[in-house]
Tab-separated table of C-alpha atoms in Angstrom:
chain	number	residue	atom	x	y	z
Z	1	UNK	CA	28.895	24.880	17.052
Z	2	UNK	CA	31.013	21.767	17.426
Z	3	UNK	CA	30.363	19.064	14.078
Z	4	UNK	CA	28.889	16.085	15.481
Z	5	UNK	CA	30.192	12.722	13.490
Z	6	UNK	CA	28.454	9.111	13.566
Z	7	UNK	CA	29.096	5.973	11.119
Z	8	UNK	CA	25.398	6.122	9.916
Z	9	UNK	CA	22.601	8.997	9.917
Z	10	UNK	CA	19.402	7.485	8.978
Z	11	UNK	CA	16.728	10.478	8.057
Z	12	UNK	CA	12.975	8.772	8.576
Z	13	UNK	CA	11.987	7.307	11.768
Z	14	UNK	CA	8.835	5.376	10.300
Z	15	UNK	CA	8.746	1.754	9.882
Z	16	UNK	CA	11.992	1.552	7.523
Z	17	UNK	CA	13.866	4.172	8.751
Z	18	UNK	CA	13.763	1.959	12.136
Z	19	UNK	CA	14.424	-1.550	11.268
Z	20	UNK	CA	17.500	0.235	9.377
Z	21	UNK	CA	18.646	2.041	12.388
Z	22	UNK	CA	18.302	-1.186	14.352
Z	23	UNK	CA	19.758	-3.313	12.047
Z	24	UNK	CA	23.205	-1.211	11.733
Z	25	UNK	CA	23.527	-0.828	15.516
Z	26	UNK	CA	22.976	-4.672	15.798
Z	27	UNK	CA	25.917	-4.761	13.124
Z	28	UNK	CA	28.347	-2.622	14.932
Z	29	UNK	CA	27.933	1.027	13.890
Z	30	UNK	CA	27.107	4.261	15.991
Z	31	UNK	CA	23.938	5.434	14.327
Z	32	UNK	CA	22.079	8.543	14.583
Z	33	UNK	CA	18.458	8.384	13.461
Z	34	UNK	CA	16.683	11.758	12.758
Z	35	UNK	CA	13.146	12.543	13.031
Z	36	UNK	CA	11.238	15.546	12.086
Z	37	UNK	CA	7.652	14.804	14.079
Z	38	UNK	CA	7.449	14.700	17.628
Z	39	UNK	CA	7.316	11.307	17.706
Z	40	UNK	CA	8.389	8.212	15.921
Z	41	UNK	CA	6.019	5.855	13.869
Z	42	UNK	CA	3.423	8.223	13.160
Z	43	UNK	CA	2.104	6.336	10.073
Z	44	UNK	CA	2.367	2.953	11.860
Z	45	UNK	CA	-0.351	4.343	14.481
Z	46	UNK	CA	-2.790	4.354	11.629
Z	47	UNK	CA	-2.602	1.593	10.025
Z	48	UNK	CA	-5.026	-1.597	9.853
Z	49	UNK	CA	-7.458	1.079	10.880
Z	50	UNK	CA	-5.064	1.417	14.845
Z	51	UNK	CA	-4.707	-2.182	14.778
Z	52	UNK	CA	-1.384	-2.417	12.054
Z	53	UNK	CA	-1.285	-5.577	9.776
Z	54	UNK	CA	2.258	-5.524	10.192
Z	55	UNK	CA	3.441	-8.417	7.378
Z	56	UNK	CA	1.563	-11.091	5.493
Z	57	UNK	CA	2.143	-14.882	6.791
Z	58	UNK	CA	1.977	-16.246	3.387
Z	59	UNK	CA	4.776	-18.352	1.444
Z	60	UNK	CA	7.936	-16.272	1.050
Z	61	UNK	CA	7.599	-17.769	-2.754
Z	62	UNK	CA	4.340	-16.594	-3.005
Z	63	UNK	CA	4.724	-13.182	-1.606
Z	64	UNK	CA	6.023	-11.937	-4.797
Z	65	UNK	CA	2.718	-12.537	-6.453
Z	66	UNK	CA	1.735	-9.563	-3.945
Z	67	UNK	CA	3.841	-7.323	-5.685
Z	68	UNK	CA	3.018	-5.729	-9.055
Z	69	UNK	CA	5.738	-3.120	-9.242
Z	70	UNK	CA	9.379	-4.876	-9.615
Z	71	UNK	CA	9.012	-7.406	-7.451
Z	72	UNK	CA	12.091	-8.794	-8.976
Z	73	UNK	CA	14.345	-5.773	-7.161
Z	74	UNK	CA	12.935	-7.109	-3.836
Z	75	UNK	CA	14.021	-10.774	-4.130
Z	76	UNK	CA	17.297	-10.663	-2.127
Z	77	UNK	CA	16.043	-8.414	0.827
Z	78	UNK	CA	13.056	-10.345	1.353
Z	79	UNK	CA	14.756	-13.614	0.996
Z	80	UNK	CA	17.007	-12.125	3.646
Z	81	UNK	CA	14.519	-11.032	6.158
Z	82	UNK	CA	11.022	-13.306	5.049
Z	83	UNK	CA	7.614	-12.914	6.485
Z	84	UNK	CA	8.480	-15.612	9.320
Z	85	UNK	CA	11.313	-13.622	10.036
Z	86	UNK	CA	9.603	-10.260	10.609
Z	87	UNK	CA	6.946	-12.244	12.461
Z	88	UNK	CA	10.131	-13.758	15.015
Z	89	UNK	CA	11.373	-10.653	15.379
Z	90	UNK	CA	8.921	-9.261	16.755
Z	91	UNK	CA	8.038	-11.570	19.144
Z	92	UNK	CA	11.589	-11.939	20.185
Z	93	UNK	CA	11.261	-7.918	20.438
Z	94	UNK	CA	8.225	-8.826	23.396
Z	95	UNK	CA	5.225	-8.279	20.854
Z	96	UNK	CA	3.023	-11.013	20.606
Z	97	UNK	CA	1.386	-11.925	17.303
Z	98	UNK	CA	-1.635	-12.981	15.084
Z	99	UNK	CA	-2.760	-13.967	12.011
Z	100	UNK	CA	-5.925	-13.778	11.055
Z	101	UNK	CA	-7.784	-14.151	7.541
Z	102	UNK	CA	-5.807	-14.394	4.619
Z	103	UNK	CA	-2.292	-14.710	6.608
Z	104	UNK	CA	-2.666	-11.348	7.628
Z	105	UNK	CA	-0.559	-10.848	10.786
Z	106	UNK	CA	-1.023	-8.546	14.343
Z	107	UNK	CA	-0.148	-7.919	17.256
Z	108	UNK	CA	-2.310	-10.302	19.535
Z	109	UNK	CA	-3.640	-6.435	21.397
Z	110	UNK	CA	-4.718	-5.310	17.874
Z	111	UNK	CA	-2.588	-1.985	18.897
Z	112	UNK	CA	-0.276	-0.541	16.396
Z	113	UNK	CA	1.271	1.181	19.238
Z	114	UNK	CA	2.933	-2.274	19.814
Z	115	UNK	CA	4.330	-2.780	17.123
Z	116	UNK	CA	6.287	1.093	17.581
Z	117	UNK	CA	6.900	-0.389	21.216
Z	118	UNK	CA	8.864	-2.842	19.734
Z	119	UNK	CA	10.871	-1.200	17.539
Z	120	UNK	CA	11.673	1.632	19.929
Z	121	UNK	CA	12.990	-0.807	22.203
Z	122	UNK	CA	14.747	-2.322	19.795
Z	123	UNK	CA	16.403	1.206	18.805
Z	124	UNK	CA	17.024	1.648	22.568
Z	125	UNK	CA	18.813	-2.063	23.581
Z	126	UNK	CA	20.773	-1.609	19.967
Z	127	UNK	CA	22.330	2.006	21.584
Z	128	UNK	CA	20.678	3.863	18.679
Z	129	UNK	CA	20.691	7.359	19.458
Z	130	UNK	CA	17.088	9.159	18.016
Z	131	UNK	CA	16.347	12.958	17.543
Z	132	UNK	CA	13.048	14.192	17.461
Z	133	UNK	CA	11.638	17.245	16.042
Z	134	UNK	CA	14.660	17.083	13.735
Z	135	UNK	CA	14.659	17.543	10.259
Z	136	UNK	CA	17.274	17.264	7.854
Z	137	UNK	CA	17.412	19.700	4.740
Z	138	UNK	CA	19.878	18.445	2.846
Z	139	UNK	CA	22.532	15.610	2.092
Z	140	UNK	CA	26.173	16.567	2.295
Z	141	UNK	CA	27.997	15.011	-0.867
Z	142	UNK	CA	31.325	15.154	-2.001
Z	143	UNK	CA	33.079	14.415	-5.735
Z	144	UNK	CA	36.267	12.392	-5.011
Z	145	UNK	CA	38.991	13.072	-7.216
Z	146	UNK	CA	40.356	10.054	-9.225
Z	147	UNK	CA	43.706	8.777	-7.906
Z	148	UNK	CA	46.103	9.559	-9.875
Z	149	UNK	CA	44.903	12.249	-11.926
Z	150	UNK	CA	43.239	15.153	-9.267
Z	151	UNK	CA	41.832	17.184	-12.555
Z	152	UNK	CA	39.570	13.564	-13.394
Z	153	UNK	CA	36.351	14.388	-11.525
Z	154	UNK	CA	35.449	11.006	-9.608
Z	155	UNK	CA	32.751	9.508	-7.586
Z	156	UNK	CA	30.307	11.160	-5.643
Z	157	UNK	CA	30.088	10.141	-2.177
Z	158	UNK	CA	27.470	10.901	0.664
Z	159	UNK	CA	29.067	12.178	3.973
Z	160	UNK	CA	26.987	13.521	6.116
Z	161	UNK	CA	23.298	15.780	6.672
Z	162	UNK	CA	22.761	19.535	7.105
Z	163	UNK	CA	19.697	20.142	9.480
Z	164	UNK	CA	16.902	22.714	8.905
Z	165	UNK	CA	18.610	24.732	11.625
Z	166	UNK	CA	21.968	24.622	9.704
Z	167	UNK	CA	23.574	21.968	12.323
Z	168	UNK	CA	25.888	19.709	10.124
Z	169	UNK	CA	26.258	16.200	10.710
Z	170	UNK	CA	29.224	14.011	9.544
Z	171	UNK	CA	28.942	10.556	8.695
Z	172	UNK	CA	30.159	7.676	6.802
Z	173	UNK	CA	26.868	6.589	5.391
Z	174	UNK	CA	23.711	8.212	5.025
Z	175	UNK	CA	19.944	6.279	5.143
Z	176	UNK	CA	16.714	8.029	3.717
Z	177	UNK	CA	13.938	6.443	4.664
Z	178	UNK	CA	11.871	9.150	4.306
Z	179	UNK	CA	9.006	7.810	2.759
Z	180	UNK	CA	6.631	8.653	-0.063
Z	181	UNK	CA	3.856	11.082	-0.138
Z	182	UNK	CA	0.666	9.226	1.381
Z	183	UNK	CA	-0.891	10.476	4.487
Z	184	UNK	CA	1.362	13.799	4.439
Z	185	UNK	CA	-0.007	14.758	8.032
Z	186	UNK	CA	2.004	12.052	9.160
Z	187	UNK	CA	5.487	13.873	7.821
Z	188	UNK	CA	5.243	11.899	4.453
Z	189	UNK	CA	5.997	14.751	1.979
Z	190	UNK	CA	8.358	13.717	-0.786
Z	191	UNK	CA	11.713	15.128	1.133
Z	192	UNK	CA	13.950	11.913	0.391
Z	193	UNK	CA	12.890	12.284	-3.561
Z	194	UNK	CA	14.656	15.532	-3.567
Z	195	UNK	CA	17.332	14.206	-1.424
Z	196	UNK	CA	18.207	11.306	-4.098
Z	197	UNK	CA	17.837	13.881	-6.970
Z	198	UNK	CA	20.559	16.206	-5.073
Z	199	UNK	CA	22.646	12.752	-5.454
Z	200	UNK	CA	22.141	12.181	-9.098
Z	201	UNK	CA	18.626	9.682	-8.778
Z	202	UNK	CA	15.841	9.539	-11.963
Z	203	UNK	CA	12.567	9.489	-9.729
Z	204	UNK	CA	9.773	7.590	-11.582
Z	205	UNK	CA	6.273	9.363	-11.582
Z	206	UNK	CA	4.830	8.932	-8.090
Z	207	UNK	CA	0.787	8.741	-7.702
Z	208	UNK	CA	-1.097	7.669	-4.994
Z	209	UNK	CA	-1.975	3.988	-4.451
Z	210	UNK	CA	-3.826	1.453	-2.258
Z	211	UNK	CA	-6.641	4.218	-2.454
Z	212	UNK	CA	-10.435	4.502	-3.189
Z	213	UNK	CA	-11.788	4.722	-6.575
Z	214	UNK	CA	-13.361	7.770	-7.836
Z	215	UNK	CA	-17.124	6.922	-9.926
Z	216	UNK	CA	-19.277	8.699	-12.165
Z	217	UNK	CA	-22.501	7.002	-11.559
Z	218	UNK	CA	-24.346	8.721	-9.074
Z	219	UNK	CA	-26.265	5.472	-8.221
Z	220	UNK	CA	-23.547	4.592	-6.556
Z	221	UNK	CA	-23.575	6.884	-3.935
Z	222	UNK	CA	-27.385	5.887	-3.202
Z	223	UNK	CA	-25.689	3.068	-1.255
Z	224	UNK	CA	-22.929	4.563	1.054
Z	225	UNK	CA	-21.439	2.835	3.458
Z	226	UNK	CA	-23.238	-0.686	1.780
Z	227	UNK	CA	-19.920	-3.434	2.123
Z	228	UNK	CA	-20.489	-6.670	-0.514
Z	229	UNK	CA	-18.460	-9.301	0.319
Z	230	UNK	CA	-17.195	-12.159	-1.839
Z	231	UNK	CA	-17.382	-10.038	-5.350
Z	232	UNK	CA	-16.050	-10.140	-8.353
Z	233	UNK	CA	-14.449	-7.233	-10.114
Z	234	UNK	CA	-12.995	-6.431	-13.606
Z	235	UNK	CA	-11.793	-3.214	-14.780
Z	236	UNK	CA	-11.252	-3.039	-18.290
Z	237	UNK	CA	-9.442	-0.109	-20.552
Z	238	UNK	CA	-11.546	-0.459	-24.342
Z	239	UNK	CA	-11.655	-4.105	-24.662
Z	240	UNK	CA	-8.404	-4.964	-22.576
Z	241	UNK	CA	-8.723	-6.075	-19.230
Z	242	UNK	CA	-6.333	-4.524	-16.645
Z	243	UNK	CA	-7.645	-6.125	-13.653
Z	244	UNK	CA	-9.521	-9.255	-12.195
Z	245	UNK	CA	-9.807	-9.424	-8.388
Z	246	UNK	CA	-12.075	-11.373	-5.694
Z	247	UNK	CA	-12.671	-10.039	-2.368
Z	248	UNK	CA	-14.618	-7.457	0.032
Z	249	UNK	CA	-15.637	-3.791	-1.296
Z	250	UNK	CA	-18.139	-0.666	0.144
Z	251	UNK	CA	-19.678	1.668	-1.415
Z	252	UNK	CA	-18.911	5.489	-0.478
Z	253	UNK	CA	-20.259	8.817	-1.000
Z	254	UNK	CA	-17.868	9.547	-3.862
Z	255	UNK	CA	-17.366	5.641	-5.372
Z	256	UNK	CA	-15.719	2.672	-4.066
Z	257	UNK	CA	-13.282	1.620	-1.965
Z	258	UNK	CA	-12.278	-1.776	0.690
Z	259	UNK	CA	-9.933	-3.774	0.408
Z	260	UNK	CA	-10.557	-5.452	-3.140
Z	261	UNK	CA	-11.025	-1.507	-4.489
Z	262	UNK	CA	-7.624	-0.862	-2.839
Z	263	UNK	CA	-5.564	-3.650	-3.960
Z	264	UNK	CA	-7.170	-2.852	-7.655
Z	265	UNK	CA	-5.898	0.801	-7.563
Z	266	UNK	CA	-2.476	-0.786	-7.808
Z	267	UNK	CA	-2.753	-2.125	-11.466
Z	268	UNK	CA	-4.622	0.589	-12.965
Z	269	UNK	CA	-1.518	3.193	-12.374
Z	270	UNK	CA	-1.103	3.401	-16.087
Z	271	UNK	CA	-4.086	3.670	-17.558
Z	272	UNK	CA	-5.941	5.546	-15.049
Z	273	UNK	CA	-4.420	8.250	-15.851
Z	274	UNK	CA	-4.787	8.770	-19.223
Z	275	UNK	CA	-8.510	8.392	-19.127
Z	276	UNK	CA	-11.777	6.412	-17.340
Z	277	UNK	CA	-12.415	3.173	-17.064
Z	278	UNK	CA	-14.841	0.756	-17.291
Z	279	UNK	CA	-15.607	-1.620	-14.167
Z	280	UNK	CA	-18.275	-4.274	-13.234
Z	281	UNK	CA	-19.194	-6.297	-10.409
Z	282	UNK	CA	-20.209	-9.908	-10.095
Z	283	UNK	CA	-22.479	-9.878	-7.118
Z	284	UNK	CA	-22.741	-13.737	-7.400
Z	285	UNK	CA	-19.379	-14.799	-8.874
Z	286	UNK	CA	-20.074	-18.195	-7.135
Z	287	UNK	CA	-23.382	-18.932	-9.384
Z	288	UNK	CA	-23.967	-19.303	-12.847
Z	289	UNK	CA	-26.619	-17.317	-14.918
Z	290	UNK	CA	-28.635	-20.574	-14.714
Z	291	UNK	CA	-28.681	-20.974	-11.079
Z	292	UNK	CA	-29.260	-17.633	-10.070
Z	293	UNK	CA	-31.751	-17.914	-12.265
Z	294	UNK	CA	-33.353	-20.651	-10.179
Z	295	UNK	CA	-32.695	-18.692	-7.041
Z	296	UNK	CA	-34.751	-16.082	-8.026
Z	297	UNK	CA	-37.794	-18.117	-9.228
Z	298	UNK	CA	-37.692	-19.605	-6.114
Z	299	UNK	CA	-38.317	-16.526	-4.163
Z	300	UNK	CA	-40.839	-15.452	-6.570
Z	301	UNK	CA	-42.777	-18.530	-6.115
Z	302	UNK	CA	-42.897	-18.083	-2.548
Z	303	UNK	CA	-44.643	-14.812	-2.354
Z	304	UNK	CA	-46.188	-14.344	-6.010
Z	305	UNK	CA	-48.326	-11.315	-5.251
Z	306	UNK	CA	-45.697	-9.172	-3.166
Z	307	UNK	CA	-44.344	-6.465	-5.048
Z	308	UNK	CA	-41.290	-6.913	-6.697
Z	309	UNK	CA	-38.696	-4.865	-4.000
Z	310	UNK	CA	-40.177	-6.933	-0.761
Z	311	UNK	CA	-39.095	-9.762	-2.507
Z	312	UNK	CA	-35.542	-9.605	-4.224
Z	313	UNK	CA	-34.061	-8.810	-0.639
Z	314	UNK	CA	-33.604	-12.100	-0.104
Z	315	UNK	CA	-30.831	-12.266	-2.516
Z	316	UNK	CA	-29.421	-8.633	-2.718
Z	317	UNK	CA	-29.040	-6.030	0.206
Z	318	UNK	CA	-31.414	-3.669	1.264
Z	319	UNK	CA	-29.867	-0.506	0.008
Z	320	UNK	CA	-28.922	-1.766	-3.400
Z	321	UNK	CA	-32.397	-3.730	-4.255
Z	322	UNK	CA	-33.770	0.175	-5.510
Z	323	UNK	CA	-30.530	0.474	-7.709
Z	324	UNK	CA	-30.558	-2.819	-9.613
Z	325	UNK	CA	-34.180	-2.570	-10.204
Z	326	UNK	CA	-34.022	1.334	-11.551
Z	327	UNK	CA	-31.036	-0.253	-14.014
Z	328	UNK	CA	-33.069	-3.762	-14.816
Z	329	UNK	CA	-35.720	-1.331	-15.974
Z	330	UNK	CA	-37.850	-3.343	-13.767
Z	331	UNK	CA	-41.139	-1.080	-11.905
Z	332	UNK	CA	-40.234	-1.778	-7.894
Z	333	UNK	CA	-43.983	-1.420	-7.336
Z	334	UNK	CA	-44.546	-4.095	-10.034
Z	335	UNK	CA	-46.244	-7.542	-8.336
Z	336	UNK	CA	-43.837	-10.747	-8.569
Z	337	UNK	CA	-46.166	-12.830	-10.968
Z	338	UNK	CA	-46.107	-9.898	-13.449
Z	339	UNK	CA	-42.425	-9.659	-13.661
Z	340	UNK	CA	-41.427	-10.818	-17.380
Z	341	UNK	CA	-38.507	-13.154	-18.653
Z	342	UNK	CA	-37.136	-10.421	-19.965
Z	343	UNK	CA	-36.915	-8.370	-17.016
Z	344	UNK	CA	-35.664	-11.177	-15.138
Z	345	UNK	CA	-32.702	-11.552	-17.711
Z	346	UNK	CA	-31.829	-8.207	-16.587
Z	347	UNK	CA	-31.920	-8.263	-13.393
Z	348	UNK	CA	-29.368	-11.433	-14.040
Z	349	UNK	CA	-26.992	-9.552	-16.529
Z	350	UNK	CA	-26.728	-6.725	-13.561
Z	351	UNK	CA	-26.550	-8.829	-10.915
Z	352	UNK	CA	-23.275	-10.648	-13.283
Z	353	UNK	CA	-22.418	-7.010	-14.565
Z	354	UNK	CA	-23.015	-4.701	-12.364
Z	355	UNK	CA	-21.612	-1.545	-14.262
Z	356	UNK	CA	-19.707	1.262	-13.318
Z	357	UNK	CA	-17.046	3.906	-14.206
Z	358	UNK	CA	-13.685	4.625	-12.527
Z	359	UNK	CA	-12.895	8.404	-13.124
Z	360	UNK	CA	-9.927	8.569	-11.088
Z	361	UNK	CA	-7.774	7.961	-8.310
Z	362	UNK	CA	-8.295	9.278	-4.566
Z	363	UNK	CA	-5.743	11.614	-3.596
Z	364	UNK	CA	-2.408	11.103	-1.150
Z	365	UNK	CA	-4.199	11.864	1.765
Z	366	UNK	CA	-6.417	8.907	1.366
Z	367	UNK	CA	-3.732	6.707	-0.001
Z	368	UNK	CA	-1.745	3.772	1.417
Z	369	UNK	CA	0.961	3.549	-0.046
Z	370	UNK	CA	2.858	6.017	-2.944
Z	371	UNK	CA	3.341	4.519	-6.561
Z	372	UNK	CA	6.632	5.494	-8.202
Z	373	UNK	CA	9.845	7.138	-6.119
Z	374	UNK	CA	13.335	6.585	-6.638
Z	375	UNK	CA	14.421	4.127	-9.616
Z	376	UNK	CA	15.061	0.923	-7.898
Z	377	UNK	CA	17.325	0.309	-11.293
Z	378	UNK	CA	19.644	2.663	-9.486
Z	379	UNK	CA	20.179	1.048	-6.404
Z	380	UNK	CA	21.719	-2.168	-5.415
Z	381	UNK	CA	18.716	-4.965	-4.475
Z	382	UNK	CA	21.594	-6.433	-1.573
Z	383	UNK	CA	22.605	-3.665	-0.004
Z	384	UNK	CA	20.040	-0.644	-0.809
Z	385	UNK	CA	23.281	1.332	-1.514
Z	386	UNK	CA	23.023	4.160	-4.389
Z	387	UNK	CA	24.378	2.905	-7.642
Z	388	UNK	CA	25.152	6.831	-8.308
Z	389	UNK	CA	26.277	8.448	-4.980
Z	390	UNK	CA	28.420	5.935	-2.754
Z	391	UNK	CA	27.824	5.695	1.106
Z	392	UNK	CA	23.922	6.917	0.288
Z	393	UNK	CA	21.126	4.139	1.019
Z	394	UNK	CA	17.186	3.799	0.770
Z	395	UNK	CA	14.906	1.863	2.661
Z	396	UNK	CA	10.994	1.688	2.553
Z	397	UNK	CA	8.290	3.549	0.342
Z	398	UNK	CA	10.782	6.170	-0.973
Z	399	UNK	CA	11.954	3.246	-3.788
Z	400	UNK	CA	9.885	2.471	-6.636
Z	401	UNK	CA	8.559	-0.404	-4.526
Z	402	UNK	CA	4.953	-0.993	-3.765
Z	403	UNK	CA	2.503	-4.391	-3.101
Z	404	UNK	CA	-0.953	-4.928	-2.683
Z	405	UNK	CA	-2.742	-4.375	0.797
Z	406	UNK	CA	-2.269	-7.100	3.371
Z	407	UNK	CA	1.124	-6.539	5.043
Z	408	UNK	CA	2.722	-6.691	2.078
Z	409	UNK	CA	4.126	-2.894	2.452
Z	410	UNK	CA	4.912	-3.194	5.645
Z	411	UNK	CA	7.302	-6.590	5.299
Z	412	UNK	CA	8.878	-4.310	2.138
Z	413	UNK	CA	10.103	-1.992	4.652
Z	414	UNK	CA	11.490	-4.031	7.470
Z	415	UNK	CA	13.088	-6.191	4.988
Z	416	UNK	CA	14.727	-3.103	2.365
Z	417	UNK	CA	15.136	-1.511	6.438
Z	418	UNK	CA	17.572	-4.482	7.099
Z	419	UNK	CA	19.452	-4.960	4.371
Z	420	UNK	CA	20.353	-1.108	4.071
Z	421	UNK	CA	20.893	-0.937	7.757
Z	422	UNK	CA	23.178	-3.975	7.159
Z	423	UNK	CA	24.680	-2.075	4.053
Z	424	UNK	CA	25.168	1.053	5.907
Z	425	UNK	CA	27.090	-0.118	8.431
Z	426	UNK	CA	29.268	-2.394	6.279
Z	427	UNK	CA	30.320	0.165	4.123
Z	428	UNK	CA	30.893	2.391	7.157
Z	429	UNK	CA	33.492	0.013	8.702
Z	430	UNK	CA	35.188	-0.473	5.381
Z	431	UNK	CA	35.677	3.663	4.301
């Protein structure tokens, strides 16, 4: 079987694994790109529910506040290849875009398959060549001798891919963009971790994130598929407070989830998994105590003699008004005029503090994005290049690099795609 040889291999064709391929072609190198589904993008076809919220339009300054694992690694790519920039890109690539409600930004179809379109095009004009139903099994690495002294044992340095079918492929730099392990029918299943501990990488624990919340109360699941919008929530572990978010949330047959749920997931890594944790909900973070107060003795005064539960769904929805008034201790039967003070203070304190308790995380299969993955302290932040195995890059969800939901995730991987595509091929023309 005659050895094929290329500048750059990149193993992932997902949304890193592309913009990398692109990116060294643009820069001059023949690249390979390897595939193991049938098809490239999988995971991009199910995002934003089909419709892919490819980046965030926010600030470039302020899309580090997005990112509560080391956003400080990501400065230099992302500075490199901004929000705007993805967003340019893409339209100069013949997708046209959006942005919609909180600078979250799609293709103007509100098809993900666009957004592939795109990039496969891109692949295509850059004279990327692309196997599919390819997978690679392992990295090819060397140990250069020092000069000088051939018994010194040197660098190690990356140099090509063996294939599952034993194939080997020579090359002067090597991308995994591989992934992490959410959504593993998509391909997603931790092969680039063991790739960059073959080459000498720590990997940092890896759990799933951007993912529904696992309850104990079994109230909760009285009101499936109930969304609240504009709520508070605060998650406390004991008396500290690990998290404080604003936004939309539902209510599922097993807890919560949405996209305030979601985004929460990401900053209770830590202590999630040590033990539960305490949550509440502000149904009405917009009014006081007082003046929901003063709501609610409005709507008793209009209909004084209705029972309690015909009234209160003026102010809460229909399938949580038989929740809140089971944990207000309040009789749903009971006739408005004989409600007391008392029971109206708590029906206040739960509408303020609506309790709850996280027992765990959902699993990869319902995740977003993967926490943990290769030890960003071990690779360069410009280039994406290995600080342990020369010629070897990452790109995309395979670091230790993840941000809230929004397009955050998505703008990590074209911009960590670019500047290791960039990297690859620089290094290639300089071996």
């Amino acid at each position: 079987m005659k050895e094929q040889k290329v500048d750059v291999i990149v193993i992932g064709g997902g949304a890193s694994g592309m913009m990398a391929a692109q990116a060294a072609a643009e820069a001059g190198a023949d690249v390979l790109l390897l595939e193991k589904n049938e098809k490239l993008g999988k995971k991009i076809y199910i995002t934003g529910k089909g419709r892919c919220n490819f980046t965030n339009a926010c600030e470039t300054e302020d899309f580090f506040n997005h990112v509560p694992c080391n956003a400080n690694f990501l400065y230099s790519s992302i500075y490199g290849f901004d929000p705007a920039s993805a967003i340019a890109w893409f339209e100069a690539h013949g997708m046209r875009t959006k942005v919609e409600r909180g600078n979250r930004a799609f293709p103007e179809s509100d098809h993900a398959s666009d957004v592939t379109r795109a990039l496969s095009g891109a692949l295509k004009e850059a004279g990327v060549r692309v196997k599919l139903d390819t997978e690679a099994g392992e990295l090819l690495l060397e140990r250069e001798a020092e000069k000088g002294d051939p018994a010194e044992s040197g660098a190690v340095r990356a140099y090509g891919v063996r294939l599952r079918s034993g194939e080997v492929i020579r090359a002067k730099a090597v991308i995994v963009a591989t992934g992490g392990l959410s959504y593993p029918s998509t391909g997603s299943t931790g092969d680039g971790y063991r790739f960059a501990e073959a080459a000498g990488h720590k990997i940092t624990p890896r759990t799933p994130s951007l993912v529904p919340l696992r309850c104990a109360e079994e109230d909760l699941f009285e009101m499936q598929g109930l969304s609240l919008k504009n709520v508070g929530l605060t998650i406390r572990d004991g008396k500290k407070k690990v998290c404080e978010m604003f936004g939309e949330m539902m209510f599922t047959h097993f807890g919560v989830t949405g996209p305030l749920i979601l985004s929460a997931s990401a900053l209770i890594q830590n202590q999630i998994r040590k033990h539960p944790l305490q949550a509440e909900i502000d149904l009405k973070p917009a009014l006081t105590p007082e003046k929901l107060d003063a709501r609610l003795l409005r709507e008793f005064e209009k209909s004084p003699n209705k029972e309690i539960r015909n009234v209160i769904g003026a102010v809460y929805p229909a399938k949580m008004v038989p929740v809140i008034l089971r944990r207000s201790g309040i009789d749903p039967e009971k006739p408005v005029h004989d409600v007391t003070k008392a029971e109206r203070t708590e029906l206040l304190g739960n509408t303020k503090h609506f309790h709850f308790t996280v027992t765990s995380l959902g699993g990869f299969n319902e995740a977003v994005i993967t926490h943990g993955g290769v030890n960003v302290r071990e690779i360069d932040p410009g280039t994406m290049q290995s600080k342990k195995t020369e010629g070897l890059f990452f790109a995309g969800e395979v670091m230790d690099v993840d941000a809230y939901t929004g397009g955050f995730n998505l703008q990590i991987a074209w911009a960590t795609g670019r500047a290791a595509g960039y990297g690859a091929a620089e290094y290639a023309e300089n071996i």
